[in-house]
Coordinates of C-alpha atoms in Angstrom, one line a residue:
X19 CA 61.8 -28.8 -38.1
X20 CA 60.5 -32.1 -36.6
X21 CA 61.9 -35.4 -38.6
X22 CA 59.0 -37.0 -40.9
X23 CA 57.6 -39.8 -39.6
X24 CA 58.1 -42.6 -42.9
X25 CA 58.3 -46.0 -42.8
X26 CA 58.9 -48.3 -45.8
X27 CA 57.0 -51.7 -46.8
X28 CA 56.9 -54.1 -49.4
X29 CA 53.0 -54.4 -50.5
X30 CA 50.6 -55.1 -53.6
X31 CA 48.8 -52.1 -55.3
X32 CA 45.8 -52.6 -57.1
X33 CA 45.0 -49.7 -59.5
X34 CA 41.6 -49.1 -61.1
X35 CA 40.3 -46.5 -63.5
X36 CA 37.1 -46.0 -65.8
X37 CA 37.8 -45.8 -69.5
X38 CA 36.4 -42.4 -71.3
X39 CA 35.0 -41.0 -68.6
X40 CA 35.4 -37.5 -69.1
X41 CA 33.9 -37.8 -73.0
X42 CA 30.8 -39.9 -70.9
X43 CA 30.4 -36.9 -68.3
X44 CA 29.9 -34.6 -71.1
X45 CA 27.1 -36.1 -72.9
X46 CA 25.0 -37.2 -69.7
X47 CA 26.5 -36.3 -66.6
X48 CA 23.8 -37.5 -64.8
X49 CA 23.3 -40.8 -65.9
X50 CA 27.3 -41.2 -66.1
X51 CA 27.2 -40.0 -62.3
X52 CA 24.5 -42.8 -61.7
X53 CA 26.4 -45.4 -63.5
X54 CA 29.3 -45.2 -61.8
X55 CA 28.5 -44.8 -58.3
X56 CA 26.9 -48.1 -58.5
X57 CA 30.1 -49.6 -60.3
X58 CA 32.2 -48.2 -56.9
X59 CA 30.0 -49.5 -54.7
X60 CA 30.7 -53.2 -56.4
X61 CA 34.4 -52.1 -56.4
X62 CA 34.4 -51.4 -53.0
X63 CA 32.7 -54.7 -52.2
X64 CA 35.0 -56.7 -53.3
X65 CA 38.0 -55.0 -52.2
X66 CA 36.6 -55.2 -48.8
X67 CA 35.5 -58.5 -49.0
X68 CA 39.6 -59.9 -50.5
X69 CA 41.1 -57.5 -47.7
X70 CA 41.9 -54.8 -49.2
X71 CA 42.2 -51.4 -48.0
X72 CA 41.1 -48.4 -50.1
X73 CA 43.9 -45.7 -50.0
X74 CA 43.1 -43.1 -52.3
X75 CA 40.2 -42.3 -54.6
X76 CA 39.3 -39.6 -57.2
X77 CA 36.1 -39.7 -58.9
X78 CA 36.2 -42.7 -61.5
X79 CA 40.0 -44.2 -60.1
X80 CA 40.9 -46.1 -57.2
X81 CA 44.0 -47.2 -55.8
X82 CA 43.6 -49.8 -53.1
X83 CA 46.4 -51.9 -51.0
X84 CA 46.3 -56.0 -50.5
X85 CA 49.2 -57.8 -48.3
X86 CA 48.4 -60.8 -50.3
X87 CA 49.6 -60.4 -54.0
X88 CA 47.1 -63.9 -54.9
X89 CA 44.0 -62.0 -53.0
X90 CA 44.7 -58.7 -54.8
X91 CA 44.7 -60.7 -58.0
X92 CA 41.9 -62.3 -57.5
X93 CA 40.2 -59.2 -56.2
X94 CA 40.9 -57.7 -59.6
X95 CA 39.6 -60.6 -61.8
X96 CA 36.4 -60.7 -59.7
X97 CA 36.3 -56.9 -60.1
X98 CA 36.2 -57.2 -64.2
X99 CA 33.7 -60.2 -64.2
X100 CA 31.4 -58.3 -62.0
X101 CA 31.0 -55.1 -63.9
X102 CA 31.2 -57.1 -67.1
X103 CA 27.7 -58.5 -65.3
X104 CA 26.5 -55.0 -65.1
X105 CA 26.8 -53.5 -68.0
X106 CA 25.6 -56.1 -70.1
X107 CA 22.2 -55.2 -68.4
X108 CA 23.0 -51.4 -69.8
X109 CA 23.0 -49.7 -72.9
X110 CA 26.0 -49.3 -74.4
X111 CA 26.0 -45.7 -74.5
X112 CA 25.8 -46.1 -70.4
X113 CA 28.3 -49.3 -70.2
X114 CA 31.5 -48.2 -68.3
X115 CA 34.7 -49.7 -68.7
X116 CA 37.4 -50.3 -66.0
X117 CA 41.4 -50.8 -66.6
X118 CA 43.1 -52.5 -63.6
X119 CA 47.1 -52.5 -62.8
X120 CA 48.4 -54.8 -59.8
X121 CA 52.0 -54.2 -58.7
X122 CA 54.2 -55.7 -55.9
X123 CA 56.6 -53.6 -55.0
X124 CA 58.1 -51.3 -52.0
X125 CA 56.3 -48.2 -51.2
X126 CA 57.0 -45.4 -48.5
X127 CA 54.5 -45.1 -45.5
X128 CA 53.9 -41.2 -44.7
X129 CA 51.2 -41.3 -42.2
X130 CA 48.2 -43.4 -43.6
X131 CA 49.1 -42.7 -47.1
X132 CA 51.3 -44.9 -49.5
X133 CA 53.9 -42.9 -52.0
X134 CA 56.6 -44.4 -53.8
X135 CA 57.1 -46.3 -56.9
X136 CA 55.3 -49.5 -55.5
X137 CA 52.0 -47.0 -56.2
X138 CA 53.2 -45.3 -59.5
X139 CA 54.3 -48.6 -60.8
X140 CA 51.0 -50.2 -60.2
X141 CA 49.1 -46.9 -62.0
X142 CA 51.3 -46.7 -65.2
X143 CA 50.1 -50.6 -65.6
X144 CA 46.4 -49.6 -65.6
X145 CA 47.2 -47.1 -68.2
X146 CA 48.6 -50.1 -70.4
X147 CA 45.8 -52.4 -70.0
X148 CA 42.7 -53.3 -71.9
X149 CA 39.5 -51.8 -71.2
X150 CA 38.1 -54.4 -69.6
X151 CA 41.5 -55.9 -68.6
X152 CA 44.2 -56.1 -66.5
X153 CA 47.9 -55.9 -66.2
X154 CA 50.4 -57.3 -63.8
X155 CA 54.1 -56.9 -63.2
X156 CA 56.6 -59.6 -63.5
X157 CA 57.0 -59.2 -59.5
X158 CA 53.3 -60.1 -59.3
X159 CA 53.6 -63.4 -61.6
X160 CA 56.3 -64.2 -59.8
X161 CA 54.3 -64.7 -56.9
X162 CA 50.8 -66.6 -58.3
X163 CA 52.4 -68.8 -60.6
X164 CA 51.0 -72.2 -60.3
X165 CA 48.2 -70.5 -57.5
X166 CA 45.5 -69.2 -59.2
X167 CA 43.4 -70.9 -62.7
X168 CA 44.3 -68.0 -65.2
X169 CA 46.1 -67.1 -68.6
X170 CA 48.9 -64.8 -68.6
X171 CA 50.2 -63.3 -71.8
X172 CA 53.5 -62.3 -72.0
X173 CA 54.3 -58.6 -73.1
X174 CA 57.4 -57.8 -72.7
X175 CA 59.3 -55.3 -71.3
X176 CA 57.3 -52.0 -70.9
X177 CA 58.8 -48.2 -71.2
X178 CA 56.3 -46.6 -68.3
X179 CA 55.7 -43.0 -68.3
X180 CA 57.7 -41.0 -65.6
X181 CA 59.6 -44.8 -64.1
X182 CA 63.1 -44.8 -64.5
X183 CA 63.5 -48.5 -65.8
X184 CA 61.4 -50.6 -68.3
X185 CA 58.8 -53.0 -66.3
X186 CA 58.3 -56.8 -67.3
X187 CA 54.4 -57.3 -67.5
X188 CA 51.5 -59.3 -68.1
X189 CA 48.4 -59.6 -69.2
X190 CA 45.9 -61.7 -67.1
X191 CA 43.6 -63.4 -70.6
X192 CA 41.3 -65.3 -68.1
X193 CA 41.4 -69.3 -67.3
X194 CA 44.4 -71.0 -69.8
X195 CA 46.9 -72.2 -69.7
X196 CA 49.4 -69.4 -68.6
X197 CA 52.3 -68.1 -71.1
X198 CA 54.8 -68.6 -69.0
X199 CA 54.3 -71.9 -67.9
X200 CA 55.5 -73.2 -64.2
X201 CA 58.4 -75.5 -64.1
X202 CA 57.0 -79.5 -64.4
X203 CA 56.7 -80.8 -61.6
X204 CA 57.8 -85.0 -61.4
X205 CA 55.7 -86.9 -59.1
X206 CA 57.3 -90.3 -57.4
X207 CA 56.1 -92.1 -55.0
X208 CA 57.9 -92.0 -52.4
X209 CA 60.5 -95.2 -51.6
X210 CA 59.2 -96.0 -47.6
X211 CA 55.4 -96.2 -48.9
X212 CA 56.9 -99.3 -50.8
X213 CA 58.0 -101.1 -47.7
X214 CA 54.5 -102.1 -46.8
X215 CA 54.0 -103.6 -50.4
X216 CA 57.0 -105.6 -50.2
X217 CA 55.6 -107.2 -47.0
X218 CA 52.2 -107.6 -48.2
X219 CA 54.3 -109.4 -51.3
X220 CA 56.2 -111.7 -48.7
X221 CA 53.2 -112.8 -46.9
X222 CA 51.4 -113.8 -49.5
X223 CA 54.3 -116.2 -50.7
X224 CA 54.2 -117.6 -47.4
X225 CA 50.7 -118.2 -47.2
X226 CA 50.8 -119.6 -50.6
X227 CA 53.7 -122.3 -49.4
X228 CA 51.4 -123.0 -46.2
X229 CA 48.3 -123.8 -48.6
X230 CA 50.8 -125.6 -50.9
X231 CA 52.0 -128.3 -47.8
X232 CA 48.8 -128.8 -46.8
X233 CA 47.5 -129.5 -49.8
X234 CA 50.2 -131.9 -50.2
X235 CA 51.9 -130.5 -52.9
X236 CA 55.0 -129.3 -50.7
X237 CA 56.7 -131.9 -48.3
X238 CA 58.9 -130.8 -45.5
X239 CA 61.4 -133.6 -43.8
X240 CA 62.2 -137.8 -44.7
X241 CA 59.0 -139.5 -46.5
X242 CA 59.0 -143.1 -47.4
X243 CA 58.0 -142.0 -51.2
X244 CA 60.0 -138.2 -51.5
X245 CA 63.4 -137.4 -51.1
X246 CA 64.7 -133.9 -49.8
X247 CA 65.7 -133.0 -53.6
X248 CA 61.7 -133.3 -54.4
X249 CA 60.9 -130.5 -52.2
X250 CA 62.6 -127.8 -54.0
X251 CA 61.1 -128.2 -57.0
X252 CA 58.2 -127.8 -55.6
X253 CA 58.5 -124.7 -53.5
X254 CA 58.4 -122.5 -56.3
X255 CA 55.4 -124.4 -57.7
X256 CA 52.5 -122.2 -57.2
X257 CA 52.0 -119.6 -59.6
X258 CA 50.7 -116.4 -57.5
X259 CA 54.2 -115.9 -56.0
X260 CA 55.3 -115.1 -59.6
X261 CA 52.3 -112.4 -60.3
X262 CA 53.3 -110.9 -56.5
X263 CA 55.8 -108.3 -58.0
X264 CA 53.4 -106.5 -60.4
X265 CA 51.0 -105.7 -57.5
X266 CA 52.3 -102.9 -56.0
X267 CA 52.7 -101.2 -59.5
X268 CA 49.0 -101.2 -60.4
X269 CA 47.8 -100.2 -56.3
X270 CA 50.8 -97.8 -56.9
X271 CA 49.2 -96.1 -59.9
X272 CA 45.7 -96.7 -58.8
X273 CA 46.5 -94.7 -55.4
X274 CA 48.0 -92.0 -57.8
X275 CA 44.9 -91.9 -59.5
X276 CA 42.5 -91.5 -56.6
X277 CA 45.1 -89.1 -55.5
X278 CA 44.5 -86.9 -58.3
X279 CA 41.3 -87.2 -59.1
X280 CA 40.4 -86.3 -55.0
X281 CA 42.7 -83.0 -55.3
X282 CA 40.3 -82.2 -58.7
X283 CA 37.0 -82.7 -56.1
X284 CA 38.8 -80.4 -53.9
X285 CA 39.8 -77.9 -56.5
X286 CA 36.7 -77.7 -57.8
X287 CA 34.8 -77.4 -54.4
X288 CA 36.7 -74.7 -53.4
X289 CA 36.2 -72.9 -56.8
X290 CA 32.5 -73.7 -56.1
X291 CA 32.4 -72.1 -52.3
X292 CA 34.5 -69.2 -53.9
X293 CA 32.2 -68.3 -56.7
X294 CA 29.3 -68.2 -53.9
X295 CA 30.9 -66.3 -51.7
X296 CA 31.9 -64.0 -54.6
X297 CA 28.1 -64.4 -55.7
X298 CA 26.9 -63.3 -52.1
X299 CA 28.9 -60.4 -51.9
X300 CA 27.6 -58.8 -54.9
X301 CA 24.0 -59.8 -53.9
X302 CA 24.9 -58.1 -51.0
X303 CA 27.1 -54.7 -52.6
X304 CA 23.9 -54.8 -55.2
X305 CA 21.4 -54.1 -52.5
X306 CA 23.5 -51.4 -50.4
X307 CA 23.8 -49.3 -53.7
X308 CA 20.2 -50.1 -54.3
X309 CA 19.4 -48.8 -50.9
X310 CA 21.9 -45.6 -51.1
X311 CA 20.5 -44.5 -54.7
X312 CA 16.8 -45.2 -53.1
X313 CA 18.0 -42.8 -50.0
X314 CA 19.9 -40.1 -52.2
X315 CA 16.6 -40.1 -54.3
X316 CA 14.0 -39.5 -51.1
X317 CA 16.8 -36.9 -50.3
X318 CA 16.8 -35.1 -53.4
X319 CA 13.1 -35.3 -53.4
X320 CA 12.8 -33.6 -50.1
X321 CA 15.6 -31.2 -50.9
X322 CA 13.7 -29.9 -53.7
X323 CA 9.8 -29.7 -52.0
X324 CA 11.6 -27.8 -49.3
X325 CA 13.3 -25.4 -51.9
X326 CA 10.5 -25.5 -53.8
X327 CA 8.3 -24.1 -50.8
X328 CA 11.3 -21.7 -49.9
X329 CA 11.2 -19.8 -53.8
X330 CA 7.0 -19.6 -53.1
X331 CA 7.7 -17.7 -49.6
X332 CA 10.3 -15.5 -50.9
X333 CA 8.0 -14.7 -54.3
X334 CA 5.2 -13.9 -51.9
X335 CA 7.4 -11.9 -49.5
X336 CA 8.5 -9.8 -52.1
X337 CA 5.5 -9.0 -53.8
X338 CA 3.9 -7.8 -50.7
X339 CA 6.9 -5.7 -50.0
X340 CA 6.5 -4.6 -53.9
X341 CA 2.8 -3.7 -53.2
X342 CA 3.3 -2.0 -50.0
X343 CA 5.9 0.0 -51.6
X344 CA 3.7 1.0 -54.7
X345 CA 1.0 2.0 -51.8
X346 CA 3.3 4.2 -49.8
X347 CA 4.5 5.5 -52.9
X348 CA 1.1 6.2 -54.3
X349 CA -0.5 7.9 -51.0
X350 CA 2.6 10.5 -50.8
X351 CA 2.4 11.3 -54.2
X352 CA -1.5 12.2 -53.6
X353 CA -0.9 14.0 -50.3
X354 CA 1.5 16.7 -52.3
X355 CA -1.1 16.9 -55.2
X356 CA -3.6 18.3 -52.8
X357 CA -1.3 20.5 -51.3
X358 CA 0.0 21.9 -54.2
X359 CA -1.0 25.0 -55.7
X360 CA -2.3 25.1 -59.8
X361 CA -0.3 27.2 -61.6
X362 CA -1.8 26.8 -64.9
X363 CA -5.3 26.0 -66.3
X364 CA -6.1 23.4 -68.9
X365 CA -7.8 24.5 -72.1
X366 CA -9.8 22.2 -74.7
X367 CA -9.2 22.0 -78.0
X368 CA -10.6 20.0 -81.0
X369 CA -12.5 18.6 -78.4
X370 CA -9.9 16.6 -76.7
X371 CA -8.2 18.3 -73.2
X372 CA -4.8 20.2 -74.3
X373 CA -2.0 19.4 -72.5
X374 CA -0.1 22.1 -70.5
X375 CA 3.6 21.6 -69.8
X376 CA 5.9 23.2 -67.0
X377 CA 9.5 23.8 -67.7
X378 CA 11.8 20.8 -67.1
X379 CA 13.2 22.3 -63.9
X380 CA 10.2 23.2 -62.3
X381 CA 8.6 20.7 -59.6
X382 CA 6.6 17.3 -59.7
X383 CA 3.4 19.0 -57.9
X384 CA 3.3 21.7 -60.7
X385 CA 2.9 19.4 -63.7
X386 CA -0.8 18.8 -64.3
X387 CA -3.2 21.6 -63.4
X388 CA -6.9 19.8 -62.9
X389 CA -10.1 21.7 -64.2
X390 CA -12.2 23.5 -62.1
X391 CA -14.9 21.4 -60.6
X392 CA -13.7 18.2 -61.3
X393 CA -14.0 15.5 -58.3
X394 CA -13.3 11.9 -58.2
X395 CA -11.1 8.9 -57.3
X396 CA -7.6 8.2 -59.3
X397 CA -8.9 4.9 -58.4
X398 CA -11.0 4.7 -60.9
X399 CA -8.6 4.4 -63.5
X400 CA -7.2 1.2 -62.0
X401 CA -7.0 -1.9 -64.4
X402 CA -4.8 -2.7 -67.6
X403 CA -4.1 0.0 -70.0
X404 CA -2.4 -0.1 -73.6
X405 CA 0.0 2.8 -74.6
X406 CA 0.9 4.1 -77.7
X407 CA 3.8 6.5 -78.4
X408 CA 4.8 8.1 -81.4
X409 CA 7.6 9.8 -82.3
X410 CA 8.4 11.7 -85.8
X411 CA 11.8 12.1 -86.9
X412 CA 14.3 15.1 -86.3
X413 CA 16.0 17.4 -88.2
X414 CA 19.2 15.7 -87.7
X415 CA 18.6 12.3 -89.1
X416 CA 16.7 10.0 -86.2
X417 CA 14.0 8.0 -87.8
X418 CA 10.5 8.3 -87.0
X419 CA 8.7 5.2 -84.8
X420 CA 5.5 3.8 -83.2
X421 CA 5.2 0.6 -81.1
X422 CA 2.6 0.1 -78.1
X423 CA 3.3 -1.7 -74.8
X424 CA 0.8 -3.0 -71.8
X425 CA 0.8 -1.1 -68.8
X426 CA -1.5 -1.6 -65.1
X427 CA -2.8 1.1 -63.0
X428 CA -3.2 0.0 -59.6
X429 CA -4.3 2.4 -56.8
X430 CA -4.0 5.4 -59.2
X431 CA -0.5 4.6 -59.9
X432 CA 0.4 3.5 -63.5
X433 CA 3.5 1.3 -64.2
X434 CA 4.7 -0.3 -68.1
X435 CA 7.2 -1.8 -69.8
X436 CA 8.2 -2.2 -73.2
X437 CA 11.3 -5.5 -73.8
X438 CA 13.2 -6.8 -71.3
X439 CA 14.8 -4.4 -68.2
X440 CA 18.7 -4.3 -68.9
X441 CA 18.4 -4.9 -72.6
X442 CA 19.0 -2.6 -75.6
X443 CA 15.2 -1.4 -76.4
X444 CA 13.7 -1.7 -72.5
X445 CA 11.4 1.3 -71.9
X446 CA 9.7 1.8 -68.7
X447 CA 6.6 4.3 -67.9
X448 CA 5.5 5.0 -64.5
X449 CA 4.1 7.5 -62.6
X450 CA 0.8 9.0 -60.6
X451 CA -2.3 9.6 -62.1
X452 CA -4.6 12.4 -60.0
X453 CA -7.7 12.1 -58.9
X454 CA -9.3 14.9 -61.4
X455 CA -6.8 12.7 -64.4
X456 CA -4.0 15.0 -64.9
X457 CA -0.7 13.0 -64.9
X458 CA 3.0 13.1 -64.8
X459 CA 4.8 10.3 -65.8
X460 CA 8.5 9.4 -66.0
X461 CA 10.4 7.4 -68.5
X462 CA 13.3 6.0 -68.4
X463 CA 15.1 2.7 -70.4
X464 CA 17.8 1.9 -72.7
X465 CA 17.9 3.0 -76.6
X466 CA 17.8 0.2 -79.3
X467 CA 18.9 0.8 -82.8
X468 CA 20.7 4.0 -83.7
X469 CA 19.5 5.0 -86.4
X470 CA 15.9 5.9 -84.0
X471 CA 17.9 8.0 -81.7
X472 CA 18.7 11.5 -81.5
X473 CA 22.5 12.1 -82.9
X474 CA 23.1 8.4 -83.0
X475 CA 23.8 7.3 -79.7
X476 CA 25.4 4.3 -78.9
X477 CA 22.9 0.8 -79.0
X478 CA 22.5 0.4 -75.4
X479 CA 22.8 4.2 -74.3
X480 CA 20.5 5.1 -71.2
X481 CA 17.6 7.7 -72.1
X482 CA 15.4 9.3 -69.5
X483 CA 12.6 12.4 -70.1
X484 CA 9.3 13.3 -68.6
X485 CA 5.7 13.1 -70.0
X486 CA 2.4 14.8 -69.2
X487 CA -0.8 13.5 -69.5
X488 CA -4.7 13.6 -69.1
X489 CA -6.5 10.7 -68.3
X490 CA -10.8 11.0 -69.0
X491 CA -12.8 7.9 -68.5
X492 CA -11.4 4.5 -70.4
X493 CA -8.6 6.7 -72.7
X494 CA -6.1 9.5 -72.3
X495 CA -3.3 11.1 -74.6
X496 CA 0.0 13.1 -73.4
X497 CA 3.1 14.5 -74.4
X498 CA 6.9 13.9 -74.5
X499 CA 8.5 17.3 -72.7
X500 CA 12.4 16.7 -73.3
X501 CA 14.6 16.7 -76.5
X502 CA 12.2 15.4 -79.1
X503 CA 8.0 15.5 -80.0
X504 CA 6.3 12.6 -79.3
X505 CA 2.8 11.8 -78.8
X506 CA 1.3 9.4 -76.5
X507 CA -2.1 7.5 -76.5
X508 CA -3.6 5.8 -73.3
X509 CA -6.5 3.1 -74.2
X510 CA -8.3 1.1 -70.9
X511 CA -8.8 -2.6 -72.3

């Protein structure tokens, strides 16, 4: 086997996961869906824009890997403060909530992917956090302290699921003071920026004792009216050299001052150009998911005209095929009518046409014998129909029933159904009707409730039998051949 190619590195890991997004998914998946596709699209924003690069993700988590440990924490604060931004502009049924874990630690490199316990680390922390929040590692403090303008609070050791030791964390509260707070620094001016003072200090004595001999106040040398023991006391005369030492204190504190009061102007400048920057980015991430939802809807739009159209072609295919079919079927049919040979005649009675029924083995062509003379198209009969059958109970215990169903005759050929096909109760009628109005039909379907079928079968149980009939003008009556007597009326509507 070839050796794996793995490499280690020490790295930040920035963990991210939506809070109750499963329980969100189930009561509107679509707007859930919406919701937080645009919350990636800020996510991956400003992840981009701190340098981060996106390792893994899974639906509503994302695991992303910074070699700065300040960047990645800042990339997680501006994270929070940006979809806090959006969802207050949502419904709080549709407000989604992220938890965010950062970790430093030393991860294995397989290929382009990061394993280890760097990455587990830095996910068991996102578990602990806040919705809303975030939670560091002691590793991670370590390395911001005294960098970045947030609160910390201090949690303790934590027992993480599935890592062997506990893990010192933190939780980032926002802009405080932080709970561990950085060691004081002392600050002293530093002894050589004194030098110049002490000079400035010198001169100015100097050029006080200039002024003062000049003035006449100091004499140097033999006078006719001084003496050299006059001139001492009046070298330390003037009264600036004795307010010289207390100078450079107050430019000393004033300096410190300015000092500090600049580094604020620069602190708060750069805050300043980073909240812009962070401001133009989502600007920026808020128009590319405005533009991706705008495409995906002209997508789905399109997606569905196009099926839409697709469903009408294949209904319209298929019922041409349907009535071509019922055509064939219907001209076959009358082609062996006319060739077959009447076996019986049909007799009237109670002036209605009596039915004549063949055996149940004997042949389609044979079933309905026409009258002599009569002439005319099975056409003729074309349009809807209602049916009636009734059926009287039997000696062993079926119940008696009537119900009525639509049926069409089209062509000649008569087709109904009575409930749905497949389901307990679905009966189906179909068959030719001939051009002089004698008929056989078949039936076939699925029985309903036992106690109307013959020896109680079975709710569901498939049934099939034959039925002749005799069609005259707008109305025509038949007859059940197989197991039981039933009766059947035809009316034209």
């Amino acid at each position: 086997m070839e050796p794996l190619n793995v490499k280690r590195r020490l790295t930040c890991i920035l963990a991210a996961d939506a809070v109750g997004y499963s329980s969100q998914m189930g009561k509107d998946e679509e707007g859930t869906i919406r919701v937080l596709s645009a919350h990636r699209a800020v996510i991956d924003g400003i992840i981009a824009f701190h340098g981060g690069r996106i390792m893994t993700t899974a639906g509503d988590s994302v695991i992303a890997e910074f070699s700065s440990v300040v960047e990645a924490v800042r990339c997680a604060v501006e994270i929070q403060e940006a979809l806090k931004t959006r969802n207050d502009s949502l419904p709080e049924s549709s407000q989604m909530l992220f938890r965010v874990g950062v970790n430093l630690g030393d991860v294995v490199v397989k290929d382009n992917d990061l394993l280890g316990d760097g990455v587990n680390v830095a996910a068991r922390l996102e578990g602990i956090a806040e919705p809303g929040g975030i939670c560091i590692s002691s590793s991670v403090y370590d390395q911001i302290t005294g960098k970045l303008d947030l609160g910390f609070q201090d949690i303790g050791d934590q027992p993480l699921k599935n890592i062997s030791r506990p893990i010192h964390a933190y939780r980032v509260s926002g802009t405080a003071v932080p709970g561990r707070p950085a060691p004081p620094v002392r600050l002293e001016a530093p002894k050589r920026k004194q030098i110049p003072w002490a000079i400035g200090a010198v001169g100015a004595a100097v050029i006080a004792a200039v002024v003062a001999w000049q003035t006449g106040w100091l004499r140097i040398g033999s006078s006719d009216s001084g003496s050299p023991t006059k001139a001492a006391p009046a070298a330390v005369a003037p009264t600036p050299n004795s307010a010289a030492p207390a100078a450079p204190a107050d430019a000393s504190a004033a300096r410190t001052q300015g000092e500090a009061e600049a580094q604020r102007l620069r602190s708060e400048a750069q805050a300043l150009r980073r909240q812009a920057e962070a401001e133009l980015a989502r600007v920026r991430i808020d128009a590319d998911a405005s533009r991706a939802a705008r495409q995906k809807a002209d997508s789905e739009v399109a997606a569905t005209r196009i099926r839409a159209q697709a469903e009408a072609d294949a209904a319209r295919i298929r019922s041409e095929a349907e009535a071509a079919a019922a055509r064939s079927k219907s001209e076959a049919e009358a082609n062996i009518a006319k060739s077959a040979q009447p076996t019986r005649k049909v007799e009237a009675k109670s002036g209605e046409s009596a039915i004549v029924a063949t055996a149940p083995a004997q042949s389609a062509e044979r079933a309905a014998i026409a009258p002599a003379g009569a002439t005319g198209s099975a056409a003729r009969f074309d349009g809807p129909w209602t049916v009636t059958i009734v059926c009287a109970s039997t000696p062993d215990g079926a119940q008696g029933y009537t119900f009525e169903f639509g049926a069409q005759v089209k062509d000649g050929f008569l087709r109904g159904d009575q409930g749905i096909e497949g389901s307990p109760g679905w009966l189906r009628l179909e068959g030719q009707i001939q051009p002089d109005g004698g008929a056989r039909l078949d039936a076939r379907g699925l029985t309903n409730d036992p106690k109307y079928t013959i020896k109680g079968g079975a709710k569901g149980s498939p049934v099939g039998y034959h039925v002749v009939a005799r069609f005259e003008g707008a109305s025509g009556s038949g007859r059940r051949l197989e197991l039981r007597a039933c009766d059947l009326r035809f009316a034209k509507q």
